[in-house]
Short mmCIF file of C-alpha atoms in Angstrom, two decimals:
data_model
loop_
_atom_site.label_atom_id
_atom_site.label_comp_id
_atom_site.label_asym_id
_atom_site.label_seq_id
_atom_site.Cartn_x
_atom_site.Cartn_y
_atom_site.Cartn_z
CA UNK R 17 -5.30 4.46 8.06
CA UNK R 18 -7.27 5.30 11.09
CA UNK R 19 -10.58 7.03 11.63
CA UNK R 20 -11.33 7.80 15.23
CA UNK R 21 -14.27 8.50 17.45
CA UNK R 22 -14.66 11.43 19.82
CA UNK R 23 -14.58 11.47 23.59
CA UNK R 24 -17.46 9.09 24.26
CA UNK R 25 -20.81 10.60 23.28
CA UNK R 26 -23.53 8.43 21.78
CA UNK R 27 -22.59 6.35 18.77
CA UNK R 28 -18.82 6.48 18.98
CA UNK R 29 -16.35 3.76 18.06
CA UNK R 30 -14.72 1.65 20.73
CA UNK R 31 -10.97 1.65 21.24
CA UNK R 32 -10.60 -1.69 19.48
CA UNK R 33 -12.58 -0.41 16.50
CA UNK R 34 -10.40 2.68 16.44
CA UNK R 35 -7.27 0.57 16.28
CA UNK R 36 -8.68 -1.71 13.63
CA UNK R 37 -9.55 1.28 11.51
CA UNK R 38 -5.92 2.39 11.56
CA UNK R 39 -4.91 -0.79 9.84
CA UNK R 40 -7.59 -0.38 7.21
CA UNK R 41 -8.46 -4.05 7.59
CA UNK R 42 -11.92 -3.59 9.06
CA UNK R 43 -14.60 -0.96 9.21
CA UNK R 44 -16.38 0.23 12.30
CA UNK R 45 -19.00 -2.48 11.90
CA UNK R 46 -16.92 -5.34 10.58
CA UNK R 47 -16.97 -7.61 13.59
CA UNK R 48 -20.70 -7.98 13.21
CA UNK R 49 -20.75 -8.12 9.42
CA UNK R 50 -21.60 -11.18 7.39
CA UNK R 51 -19.67 -11.43 4.16
CA UNK R 52 -22.07 -10.79 1.30
CA UNK R 53 -21.56 -12.03 -2.20
CA UNK R 54 -24.27 -10.19 -4.11
CA UNK R 55 -25.14 -6.55 -4.52
CA UNK R 56 -28.28 -5.38 -2.81
CA UNK R 57 -29.32 -2.65 -5.19
CA UNK R 58 -28.06 -3.58 -8.65
CA UNK R 59 -29.43 -5.72 -11.43
CA UNK R 60 -27.47 -7.96 -13.76
CA UNK R 61 -26.97 -7.13 -17.41
CA UNK R 62 -29.22 -9.12 -19.72
CA UNK R 63 -28.26 -10.57 -23.11
CA UNK R 64 -27.79 -7.96 -25.79
CA UNK R 65 -27.78 -5.03 -23.41
CA UNK R 66 -24.87 -2.57 -23.52
CA UNK R 67 -22.29 -2.54 -20.76
CA UNK R 68 -23.62 -0.16 -18.08
CA UNK R 69 -21.36 2.69 -17.03
CA UNK R 70 -21.17 5.36 -14.36
CA UNK R 71 -19.37 8.68 -14.15
CA UNK R 72 -17.39 9.33 -10.97
CA UNK R 73 -15.62 12.64 -10.94
CA UNK R 74 -14.35 13.21 -14.45
CA UNK R 75 -13.98 9.55 -15.39
CA UNK R 76 -16.49 7.03 -16.74
CA UNK R 77 -16.21 3.48 -15.34
CA UNK R 78 -17.91 0.24 -16.44
CA UNK R 79 -20.26 -1.26 -13.88
CA UNK R 80 -21.59 -4.75 -13.26
CA UNK R 81 -23.65 -6.63 -10.68
CA UNK R 82 -21.22 -5.52 -7.95
CA UNK R 83 -22.00 -1.83 -8.43
CA UNK R 84 -23.54 -0.26 -5.32
CA UNK R 85 -22.47 3.40 -5.38
CA UNK R 86 -25.62 5.49 -4.84
CA UNK R 87 -26.08 8.87 -6.55
CA UNK R 88 -25.61 10.81 -3.30
CA UNK R 89 -22.13 9.35 -2.87
CA UNK R 90 -21.21 9.72 -6.54
CA UNK R 91 -22.19 13.39 -6.52
CA UNK R 92 -19.92 14.11 -3.53
CA UNK R 93 -16.77 12.80 -5.22
CA UNK R 94 -14.60 15.76 -6.03
CA UNK R 95 -15.57 17.94 -3.06
CA UNK R 96 -12.11 17.27 -1.54
CA UNK R 97 -12.72 19.05 1.74
CA UNK R 98 -9.15 18.32 2.80
CA UNK R 99 -7.80 20.84 0.26
CA UNK R 100 -10.66 23.37 0.34
CA UNK R 101 -9.19 26.61 1.64
CA UNK R 102 -10.48 27.72 5.05
CA UNK R 103 -12.38 24.48 5.57
CA UNK R 104 -11.79 22.97 9.04
CA UNK R 105 -10.69 19.64 7.51
CA UNK R 106 -8.14 21.42 5.34
CA UNK R 107 -6.95 23.59 8.24
CA UNK R 108 -6.45 20.45 10.34
CA UNK R 109 -4.50 18.81 7.53
CA UNK R 110 -2.19 21.82 7.16
CA UNK R 111 -1.50 21.92 10.91
CA UNK R 112 -0.39 18.29 10.86
CA UNK R 113 1.64 18.75 7.68
CA UNK R 114 3.54 21.61 9.32
CA UNK R 115 5.18 19.08 11.66
CA UNK R 116 6.30 16.85 8.76
CA UNK R 117 8.05 19.37 6.50
CA UNK R 118 9.27 19.04 2.95
CA UNK R 119 11.55 17.86 1.44
CA UNK R 120 11.92 15.00 3.93
CA UNK R 121 8.17 14.36 3.65
CA UNK R 122 6.24 14.60 0.41
CA UNK R 123 2.61 15.65 0.84
CA UNK R 124 0.13 13.79 -1.38
CA UNK R 125 -3.35 15.32 -1.43
CA UNK R 126 -4.72 14.56 -4.87
CA UNK R 127 -4.98 10.79 -5.26
CA UNK R 128 -8.13 9.70 -7.14
CA UNK R 129 -10.59 7.88 -4.82
CA UNK R 130 -11.39 5.08 -7.30
CA UNK R 131 -8.87 2.26 -6.80
CA UNK R 132 -8.56 -1.39 -7.66
CA UNK R 133 -9.42 -4.15 -5.22
CA UNK R 134 -5.74 -5.07 -5.49
CA UNK R 135 -4.72 -1.68 -4.13
CA UNK R 136 -7.42 -1.52 -1.48
CA UNK R 137 -7.33 -5.12 -0.25
CA UNK R 138 -4.72 -7.42 -1.78
CA UNK R 139 -1.71 -5.16 -1.31
CA UNK R 140 -2.43 -5.12 2.43
CA UNK R 141 -3.00 -8.84 2.79
CA UNK R 142 -6.80 -8.97 3.09
CA UNK R 143 -7.85 -12.62 2.89
CA UNK R 144 -10.51 -13.35 0.24
CA UNK R 145 -13.24 -13.85 2.86
CA UNK R 146 -12.38 -10.82 5.00
CA UNK R 147 -15.46 -8.81 6.06
CA UNK R 148 -13.79 -5.63 4.84
CA UNK R 149 -14.43 -6.82 1.29
CA UNK R 150 -18.16 -7.08 1.93
CA UNK R 151 -20.57 -4.84 0.08
CA UNK R 152 -22.12 -4.22 3.45
CA UNK R 153 -19.00 -2.13 4.12
CA UNK R 154 -17.57 -1.07 0.79
CA UNK R 155 -18.79 0.89 -2.24
CA UNK R 156 -18.02 -1.13 -5.36
CA UNK R 157 -17.82 0.50 -8.79
CA UNK R 158 -17.51 -2.97 -10.29
CA UNK R 159 -16.12 -6.33 -9.22
CA UNK R 160 -12.49 -5.17 -9.45
CA UNK R 161 -12.85 -1.48 -8.57
CA UNK R 162 -13.94 0.27 -5.35
CA UNK R 163 -14.06 3.66 -3.71
CA UNK R 164 -11.06 3.46 -1.39
CA UNK R 165 -11.97 2.59 2.18
CA UNK R 166 -8.66 3.88 3.60
CA UNK R 167 -5.63 5.89 2.53
CA UNK R 168 -3.63 2.69 2.93
CA UNK R 169 -4.79 1.81 -0.57
CA UNK R 170 -1.95 4.07 -1.79
CA UNK R 171 0.70 3.00 0.70
CA UNK R 172 2.40 0.31 -1.37
CA UNK R 173 2.50 2.59 -4.42
CA UNK R 174 4.08 5.36 -2.33
CA UNK R 175 6.76 3.02 -1.01
CA UNK R 176 7.35 1.69 -4.53
CA UNK R 177 7.79 5.22 -5.93
CA UNK R 178 10.61 5.71 -3.39
CA UNK R 179 10.71 9.42 -4.16
CA UNK R 180 11.33 10.74 -0.64
CA UNK R 181 12.38 9.64 2.83
CA UNK R 182 8.86 10.14 4.10
CA UNK R 183 5.35 10.96 2.96
CA UNK R 184 1.91 12.05 4.11
CA UNK R 185 -1.21 10.93 2.26
CA UNK R 186 -4.45 12.82 2.90
CA UNK R 187 -7.63 11.81 1.13
CA UNK R 188 -11.37 11.28 1.25
CA UNK R 189 -12.35 7.67 1.99
CA UNK R 190 -15.69 5.90 1.66
CA UNK R 191 -17.49 3.35 3.82
CA UNK R 192 -21.08 2.24 4.23
CA UNK R 193 -21.75 2.90 7.89
CA UNK R 194 -24.17 3.87 10.62
CA UNK R 195 -25.93 7.24 10.73
CA UNK R 196 -25.21 9.39 13.77
CA UNK R 197 -23.37 12.57 14.72
CA UNK R 198 -19.92 11.01 14.34
CA UNK R 199 -20.33 8.71 11.32
CA UNK R 200 -20.62 9.71 7.68
CA UNK R 201 -20.14 7.57 4.54
CA UNK R 202 -17.36 9.91 3.37
CA UNK R 203 -14.61 11.03 5.70
CA UNK R 204 -10.94 11.97 5.53
CA UNK R 205 -7.81 10.21 6.65
CA UNK R 206 -4.13 10.98 6.79
CA UNK R 207 -1.34 8.50 7.02
CA UNK R 208 2.35 9.14 7.18
CA UNK R 209 5.56 7.18 6.93
CA UNK R 210 9.32 7.68 7.35
CA UNK R 211 11.92 5.27 5.96
CA UNK R 212 15.66 4.65 6.06
CA UNK R 213 17.63 2.58 3.55
CA UNK R 214 20.32 0.13 4.67
CA UNK R 215 22.13 0.76 1.39
CA UNK R 216 22.30 4.51 1.95
CA UNK R 217 23.13 4.99 5.63
CA UNK R 218 26.81 4.80 6.67
CA UNK R 219 27.95 1.18 7.05
CA UNK R 220 24.30 0.07 6.87
CA UNK R 221 23.88 1.09 10.51
CA UNK R 222 20.17 1.89 10.68
CA UNK R 223 20.07 2.40 14.44
CA UNK R 224 22.86 4.99 14.40
CA UNK R 225 21.30 6.84 11.43
CA UNK R 226 17.91 6.99 13.12
CA UNK R 227 19.34 8.25 16.41
CA UNK R 228 21.21 10.97 14.53
CA UNK R 229 17.92 12.05 12.97
CA UNK R 230 16.22 12.00 16.37
CA UNK R 231 18.85 14.44 17.62
CA UNK R 232 17.70 16.88 14.91
CA UNK R 233 14.08 16.83 16.10
CA UNK R 234 12.82 19.48 18.52
CA UNK R 235 12.06 18.58 22.12
CA UNK R 236 8.83 19.27 24.02
CA UNK R 237 7.65 19.60 27.61
CA UNK R 238 4.53 17.45 27.32
CA UNK R 239 4.02 14.73 29.93
CA UNK R 240 4.48 11.31 28.29
CA UNK R 241 3.58 7.96 29.85
CA UNK R 242 5.39 5.10 28.10
CA UNK R 243 5.89 2.29 30.61
CA UNK R 244 6.47 -0.60 28.19
CA UNK R 245 9.71 -1.63 26.48
CA UNK R 246 10.07 -0.97 22.72
CA UNK R 247 9.33 -4.62 21.97
CA UNK R 248 7.87 -7.59 23.80
CA UNK R 249 8.16 -11.19 22.53
CA UNK R 250 4.43 -11.82 22.95
CA UNK R 251 2.58 -8.50 23.19
CA UNK R 252 4.63 -6.49 20.69
CA UNK R 253 7.13 -8.71 18.91
CA UNK R 254 10.32 -7.72 17.14
CA UNK R 255 10.22 -8.50 13.43
CA UNK R 256 12.48 -11.16 11.94
CA UNK R 257 15.48 -9.42 10.42
CA UNK R 258 15.26 -6.37 12.69
CA UNK R 259 17.70 -5.96 15.56
CA UNK R 260 16.51 -4.76 18.95
CA UNK R 261 18.65 -1.62 18.55
CA UNK R 262 16.96 -0.85 15.22
CA UNK R 263 13.47 -1.34 16.60
CA UNK R 264 14.26 0.80 19.64
CA UNK R 265 15.57 3.63 17.45
CA UNK R 266 12.62 3.47 15.03
CA UNK R 267 10.19 3.49 17.95
CA UNK R 268 11.88 6.53 19.48
CA UNK R 269 11.79 8.48 16.20
CA UNK R 270 8.17 7.56 15.57
CA UNK R 271 7.06 8.55 19.06
CA UNK R 272 8.96 11.83 19.16
CA UNK R 273 7.59 12.80 15.72
CA UNK R 274 4.00 12.06 16.69
CA UNK R 275 4.32 13.68 20.09
CA UNK R 276 5.44 16.89 18.39
CA UNK R 277 2.40 16.66 16.11
CA UNK R 278 0.09 16.24 19.11
CA UNK R 279 1.68 19.21 20.87
CA UNK R 280 1.04 21.34 17.79
CA UNK R 281 -2.59 20.23 17.38
CA UNK R 282 -3.63 20.56 20.99
CA UNK R 283 -1.72 23.75 21.60
CA UNK R 284 -3.75 25.16 18.72
CA UNK R 285 -6.88 23.70 20.27
CA UNK R 286 -6.16 25.41 23.58
CA UNK R 287 -5.47 28.71 21.83
CA UNK R 288 -8.79 28.38 19.99
CA UNK R 289 -10.59 27.60 23.26
CA UNK R 290 -9.07 30.64 24.96
CA UNK R 291 -9.93 32.86 21.97
CA UNK R 292 -13.55 31.76 22.28
CA UNK R 293 -13.67 31.76 26.08
CA UNK R 294 -11.06 33.86 27.93
CA UNK R 295 -12.06 32.08 31.16
CA UNK R 296 -11.03 28.70 29.74
CA UNK R 297 -9.21 26.65 32.39
CA UNK R 298 -5.99 25.21 31.02
CA UNK R 299 -4.61 21.81 32.03
CA UNK R 300 -1.19 20.21 31.46
CA UNK R 301 -1.01 18.33 28.18
CA UNK R 302 -0.19 14.65 28.63
CA UNK R 303 -0.22 11.54 26.44
CA UNK R 304 0.37 7.85 26.86
CA UNK R 305 1.56 5.11 24.53
CA UNK R 306 -0.39 1.84 24.52
CA UNK R 307 0.83 -1.41 23.00
CA UNK R 308 -1.34 -2.46 20.07
CA UNK R 309 -1.59 -4.97 17.24
CA UNK R 310 -1.85 -4.20 13.53
CA UNK R 311 -1.34 -6.79 10.78
CA UNK R 312 1.19 -4.71 8.87
CA UNK R 313 3.23 -3.09 11.66
CA UNK R 314 5.22 -4.65 14.50
CA UNK R 315 5.86 -3.47 17.12
CA UNK R 316 2.74 -1.26 17.17
CA UNK R 317 1.23 1.41 19.41
CA UNK R 318 -1.77 3.62 19.76
CA UNK R 319 -1.45 7.11 21.20
CA UNK R 320 -3.94 8.48 23.72
CA UNK R 321 -4.21 12.07 24.94
CA UNK R 322 -5.78 13.32 28.16
CA UNK R 323 -8.18 16.02 27.02
CA UNK R 324 -10.99 17.66 29.00
CA UNK R 325 -11.04 14.92 31.60
CA UNK R 326 -10.88 11.84 29.33
CA UNK R 327 -8.24 9.70 27.66
CA UNK R 328 -8.90 9.85 23.91
CA UNK R 329 -7.40 7.58 21.26
CA UNK R 330 -6.01 9.77 18.51
CA UNK R 331 -3.97 7.52 16.22
CA UNK R 332 -2.40 4.14 15.54
CA UNK R 333 1.21 3.56 14.52
CA UNK R 334 4.04 1.08 14.29
CA UNK R 335 7.17 -0.22 12.57
CA UNK R 336 6.21 -1.21 9.01
CA UNK R 337 6.24 -4.94 8.30
CA UNK R 338 9.20 -5.82 6.14
CA UNK R 339 7.16 -7.79 3.63
CA UNK R 340 5.45 -4.55 2.54
CA UNK R 341 8.81 -3.08 1.58
CA UNK R 342 9.61 -6.32 -0.21
CA UNK R 343 6.34 -6.15 -2.18
CA UNK R 344 7.18 -2.55 -3.06
CA UNK R 345 10.56 -3.58 -4.45
CA UNK R 346 12.59 -1.75 -1.77
CA UNK R 347 13.61 -4.59 0.59
CA UNK R 348 16.58 -2.67 1.98
CA UNK R 349 14.33 -0.07 3.57
CA UNK R 350 12.91 0.00 7.10
CA UNK R 351 10.57 2.53 8.63
CA UNK R 352 7.49 3.50 10.59
CA UNK R 353 3.94 4.55 9.71
CA UNK R 354 0.92 6.11 11.41
CA UNK R 355 -2.72 6.80 10.61
CA UNK R 356 -5.12 9.45 11.88
CA UNK R 357 -8.69 10.55 11.14
CA UNK R 358 -8.98 14.22 10.18
CA UNK R 359 -12.65 14.58 11.15
CA UNK R 360 -11.91 13.35 14.63
CA UNK R 361 -9.11 15.84 15.13
CA UNK R 362 -11.10 18.69 13.56
CA UNK R 363 -14.07 17.97 15.81
CA UNK R 364 -11.77 18.19 18.82
CA UNK R 365 -9.88 21.20 17.53
CA UNK R 366 -12.95 23.28 16.73
CA UNK R 367 -15.51 21.54 18.98
CA UNK R 368 -17.76 20.75 16.03
CA UNK R 369 -20.59 18.57 17.40
CA UNK R 370 -21.97 16.96 14.22
CA UNK R 371 -19.97 15.41 11.39
CA UNK R 372 -22.61 16.49 8.85
CA UNK R 373 -21.54 20.10 9.38
CA UNK R 374 -18.31 19.47 7.49
CA UNK R 375 -20.40 18.98 4.35
CA UNK R 376 -22.56 22.05 4.90
CA UNK R 377 -22.29 24.90 2.42
CA UNK R 378 -24.11 27.27 4.74
CA UNK R 379 -22.16 30.49 5.11
CA UNK R 380 -23.05 30.57 8.80
CA UNK R 381 -20.79 27.54 9.16
CA UNK R 382 -18.09 28.13 6.56
CA UNK R 383 -17.82 31.85 7.32
CA UNK R 384 -16.56 31.11 10.83
CA UNK R 385 -13.28 29.76 9.40
CA UNK R 386 -12.51 32.48 6.84
CA UNK R 387 -8.89 33.55 6.89
CA UNK R 388 -7.68 30.76 9.16
CA UNK R 389 -5.72 28.97 6.42
CA UNK R 390 -3.51 32.03 5.99
CA UNK R 391 -3.24 32.83 9.69
CA UNK R 392 -3.56 29.93 12.12
CA UNK R 393 -3.40 32.37 15.02
CA UNK R 394 -6.99 33.29 14.11
CA UNK R 395 -8.24 29.83 15.11
CA UNK R 396 -11.42 29.88 17.18
CA UNK R 397 -13.89 27.24 18.18
CA UNK R 398 -17.06 26.74 16.20
CA UNK R 399 -20.04 28.71 17.50
CA UNK R 400 -23.42 26.98 16.89
CA UNK R 401 -25.65 29.23 14.83
CA UNK R 402 -28.85 27.42 15.73
CA UNK R 403 -30.28 24.18 17.06
CA UNK R 404 -33.35 23.14 15.17
CA UNK R 405 -35.90 20.79 16.73
CA UNK R 406 -35.69 17.04 16.23
CA UNK R 407 -38.48 15.10 14.54
CA UNK R 408 -38.48 11.41 15.46
CA UNK R 409 -40.22 8.79 13.33
CA UNK R 410 -40.26 5.02 13.87
CA UNK R 411 -40.36 2.37 11.17
CA UNK R 412 -40.99 -1.27 12.10
CA UNK R 413 -40.91 -4.25 9.75
CA UNK R 414 -40.74 -8.01 9.49
CA UNK R 415 -37.88 -9.75 7.74
CA UNK R 416 -38.63 -12.85 5.76
CA UNK R 417 -37.57 -16.12 7.34
CA UNK R 418 -34.60 -17.76 5.67
CA UNK R 419 -36.83 -20.44 4.18
CA UNK R 420 -39.52 -18.08 2.92
CA UNK R 421 -39.90 -17.34 -0.76
CA UNK R 422 -42.48 -14.63 -0.23
CA UNK R 423 -41.80 -10.96 -0.80
CA UNK R 424 -39.98 -9.17 -3.53
CA UNK R 425 -36.77 -7.91 -2.00
CA UNK R 426 -33.29 -8.86 -3.12
CA UNK R 427 -31.99 -9.07 0.44
CA UNK R 428 -35.17 -9.70 2.38
CA UNK R 429 -34.51 -12.70 4.58
CA UNK R 430 -33.05 -12.60 8.06
CA UNK R 431 -29.89 -14.51 7.17
CA UNK R 432 -28.86 -11.95 4.55
CA UNK R 433 -30.10 -8.76 6.21
CA UNK R 434 -27.54 -6.16 7.21
CA UNK R 435 -28.21 -2.95 9.12
CA UNK R 436 -26.07 -0.90 6.75
CA UNK R 437 -28.68 -1.56 4.07
CA UNK R 438 -31.22 0.32 6.17
CA UNK R 439 -28.72 3.13 6.74
CA UNK R 440 -28.01 3.42 3.02
CA UNK R 441 -31.70 3.63 2.13
CA UNK R 442 -32.37 6.27 4.80
CA UNK R 443 -29.32 8.23 3.66
CA UNK R 444 -30.35 8.00 -0.01
CA UNK R 445 -33.80 9.38 0.81
CA UNK R 446 -33.09 11.88 3.58
CA UNK R 447 -29.49 12.89 2.94
CA UNK R 448 -28.16 15.27 5.56
CA UNK R 449 -31.57 16.01 7.08
CA UNK R 450 -31.18 12.72 8.98
CA UNK R 451 -29.20 13.18 12.18
CA UNK R 452 -29.18 9.59 13.40
CA UNK R 453 -30.82 6.20 13.03
CA UNK R 454 -31.09 3.88 16.03
CA UNK R 455 -32.47 0.37 16.39
CA UNK R 456 -34.94 0.56 19.28
CA UNK R 457 -36.57 -2.86 19.19
CA UNK R 458 -35.88 -6.39 17.95
CA UNK R 459 -37.67 -9.65 18.58
CA UNK R 460 -38.31 -13.02 16.96
CA UNK R 461 -41.83 -14.44 16.77
CA UNK R 462 -41.93 -17.63 18.89
CA UNK R 463 -44.13 -19.53 16.42
CA UNK R 464 -43.12 -18.34 12.96
CA UNK R 465 -39.48 -17.59 13.71
CA UNK R 466 -39.73 -14.32 11.79
CA UNK R 467 -37.65 -11.43 13.05
CA UNK R 468 -39.07 -7.97 13.61
CA UNK R 469 -36.99 -4.80 13.80
CA UNK R 470 -37.87 -1.22 14.66
CA UNK R 471 -35.65 1.78 13.84
CA UNK R 472 -36.07 5.32 15.13
CA UNK R 473 -35.06 8.00 12.64
CA UNK R 474 -34.29 11.52 13.81
CA UNK R 475 -35.00 14.01 11.02
CA UNK R 476 -33.24 17.26 11.90
CA UNK R 477 -31.77 19.73 9.43
CA UNK R 478 -28.63 21.62 10.36
CA UNK R 479 -29.86 24.69 8.53
CA UNK R 480 -33.61 25.10 9.11
CA UNK R 481 -36.64 23.76 10.94
CA UNK R 482 -38.29 20.83 9.18
CA UNK R 483 -42.06 20.82 9.20
CA UNK R 484 -43.84 17.68 10.35
CA UNK R 485 -45.25 17.35 6.82
CA UNK R 486 -41.75 17.38 5.34
CA UNK R 487 -40.55 14.76 7.84
CA UNK R 488 -43.59 12.61 7.06
CA UNK R 489 -42.84 12.83 3.36
CA UNK R 490 -39.25 11.69 3.91
CA UNK R 491 -40.41 8.92 6.21
CA UNK R 492 -43.06 7.59 3.85
CA UNK R 493 -40.49 7.39 1.08
CA UNK R 494 -38.06 5.59 3.41
CA UNK R 495 -40.75 3.06 4.23
CA UNK R 496 -41.53 2.47 0.55
CA UNK R 497 -37.86 2.03 -0.30
CA UNK R 498 -37.37 -0.48 2.52
CA UNK R 499 -40.16 -2.56 1.02
CA UNK R 500 -38.99 -2.14 -2.57
CA UNK R 501 -35.28 -2.72 -2.00
CA UNK R 502 -35.18 -5.09 0.97
CA UNK R 503 -38.52 -6.85 0.54
CA UNK R 504 -39.51 -6.32 4.17
CA UNK R 505 -43.10 -6.30 5.42
CA UNK R 506 -44.05 -3.13 7.27
CA UNK R 507 -45.74 -3.54 10.64
#
C-alpha cells in the first residue's frame, strides 16, 4: 500500500495519486492508461517449440505472450534494499518497525516478489478491466503471474494466517512508470494492520477492548488537526455491521499509533538535520488528518505533516472492509490498516534528492550510512559527493495512424501507444545513467492525422561525467529500439 511523492519538485505524484497508490488499485499513471491486452515486447510460442522460461531470483517460471519483464528488472530481484544493513531504506524500515513492536506485530520482510494475479488483483477486488491490470503498468511473468505491484498482494494471506494481532509487511514492489528523480520501476512499501476478534475480547465488546489498548499507548506533544468526526454518512461512511462506538475506537487507535510513528520518524529527521547543520532552525511538528476514500477501508484517512514549509502526504489508512476478513476466513475480526512508501520517507529523512541513489553501489553513497543500523543516534543527512553535468538529447518520431498498416512495430499506432513503453525502452538501454525523460512536444498533422511526439532525455550519471560520445551512443541505441519495438518513424 502506498508510495508517495516528495514535497513538490518536478515530476511528483499528486495527492489523489498518492491516495490511490495506498489502496494498490492504481499506479501513478493509471488514470491516463488504456487497458492493453497484448504484450509489447514478447513473441508467441510457435508449434513444436518448447515452453519458454525465465529465472527470477532462485526460481524458474514458465513464460508466455504476456511476459514483459526486461533483463534489467529481472537482475535486480533479490537486492532487497529494505533488509540490507546500513542502507537508508532498511534504516527507515527499522525506525518504523520500532513503533510497532513484537509480539503484538509480526514483521514480514521476506515475501517473494512473484505472486499470482489472484493475490495481486482478485483478492483486492480489481475488476477485470481495471487499468491496474494493464501491461502498461505491470510486469507480467506470464498470464497468471506478476511481479507484485503493492504489498497488499500479501494482505489477505496475512489475515488468513491469523498468527498475530497485528503485522507489518515490507517489500520491494514493481511498476512500469515514468523516469525522473522520484520514480523508479522498483521501490519499497510497508503496510501494517492491527485486528481485534469479537470472539476473544470480553463479552464481544470491541469498543471497550480497543479503548483499553489505546490507554496502553504512549502519548505525544505533537500538534494534531483532526476537525472531522470519525465517520460521515456520505464522505466517510460507517460500515454495515460496525457500530459507531467501534468505528470511533478503531479510528482513535489507528490515529494514535500512526501519530507516534510520525513523531519517531520526524524527530529522527530533525536530529539528522541538526547533526549535519548545527544552525538548523527547528519548527513545531504538526500533522493533520484528511478524510479519504479507499475501496477496501471505510472510514478512511490520509495523514499530512507540515515539514519545511509544506503540507506533505505521508500515508493512507482506514478501517479494513469487513468482506476482506470474510474472504480470509476470520469474519469475527475487525481492524485497521495503513500503507506508506519507504523511499518517500527515506528521501525526507536523509534529504536524498534522487531515487536512483538508493540503487547505487558507490561507496561514496553507501559509506555515509555505515553504523546507523546499530546506532540510530548516528543519523545524518546525505551529503552530495558530486553533481555531474547533464547531457540532454531529444528524440522525435511519428506514430502510425490507427488505420495504417505500414511499419513494423508491435505497438506502433496512436491508439495503442503508451508513454510507459518509451520509458521502458529508455530504461532498458540507459539504465541508471538516465535521470529523467520528459515529453516536450506533441502535435497531430492536420492533413494525415498522424501524431508526432518529442521526448527530451537527460543522460546524467550519479557517479561520473558522461562524455558526449557516450551519451550519443546511448541515444542512438534508444532511437533504434524505438523503431524496432514500437514501429515509430523517426523525424
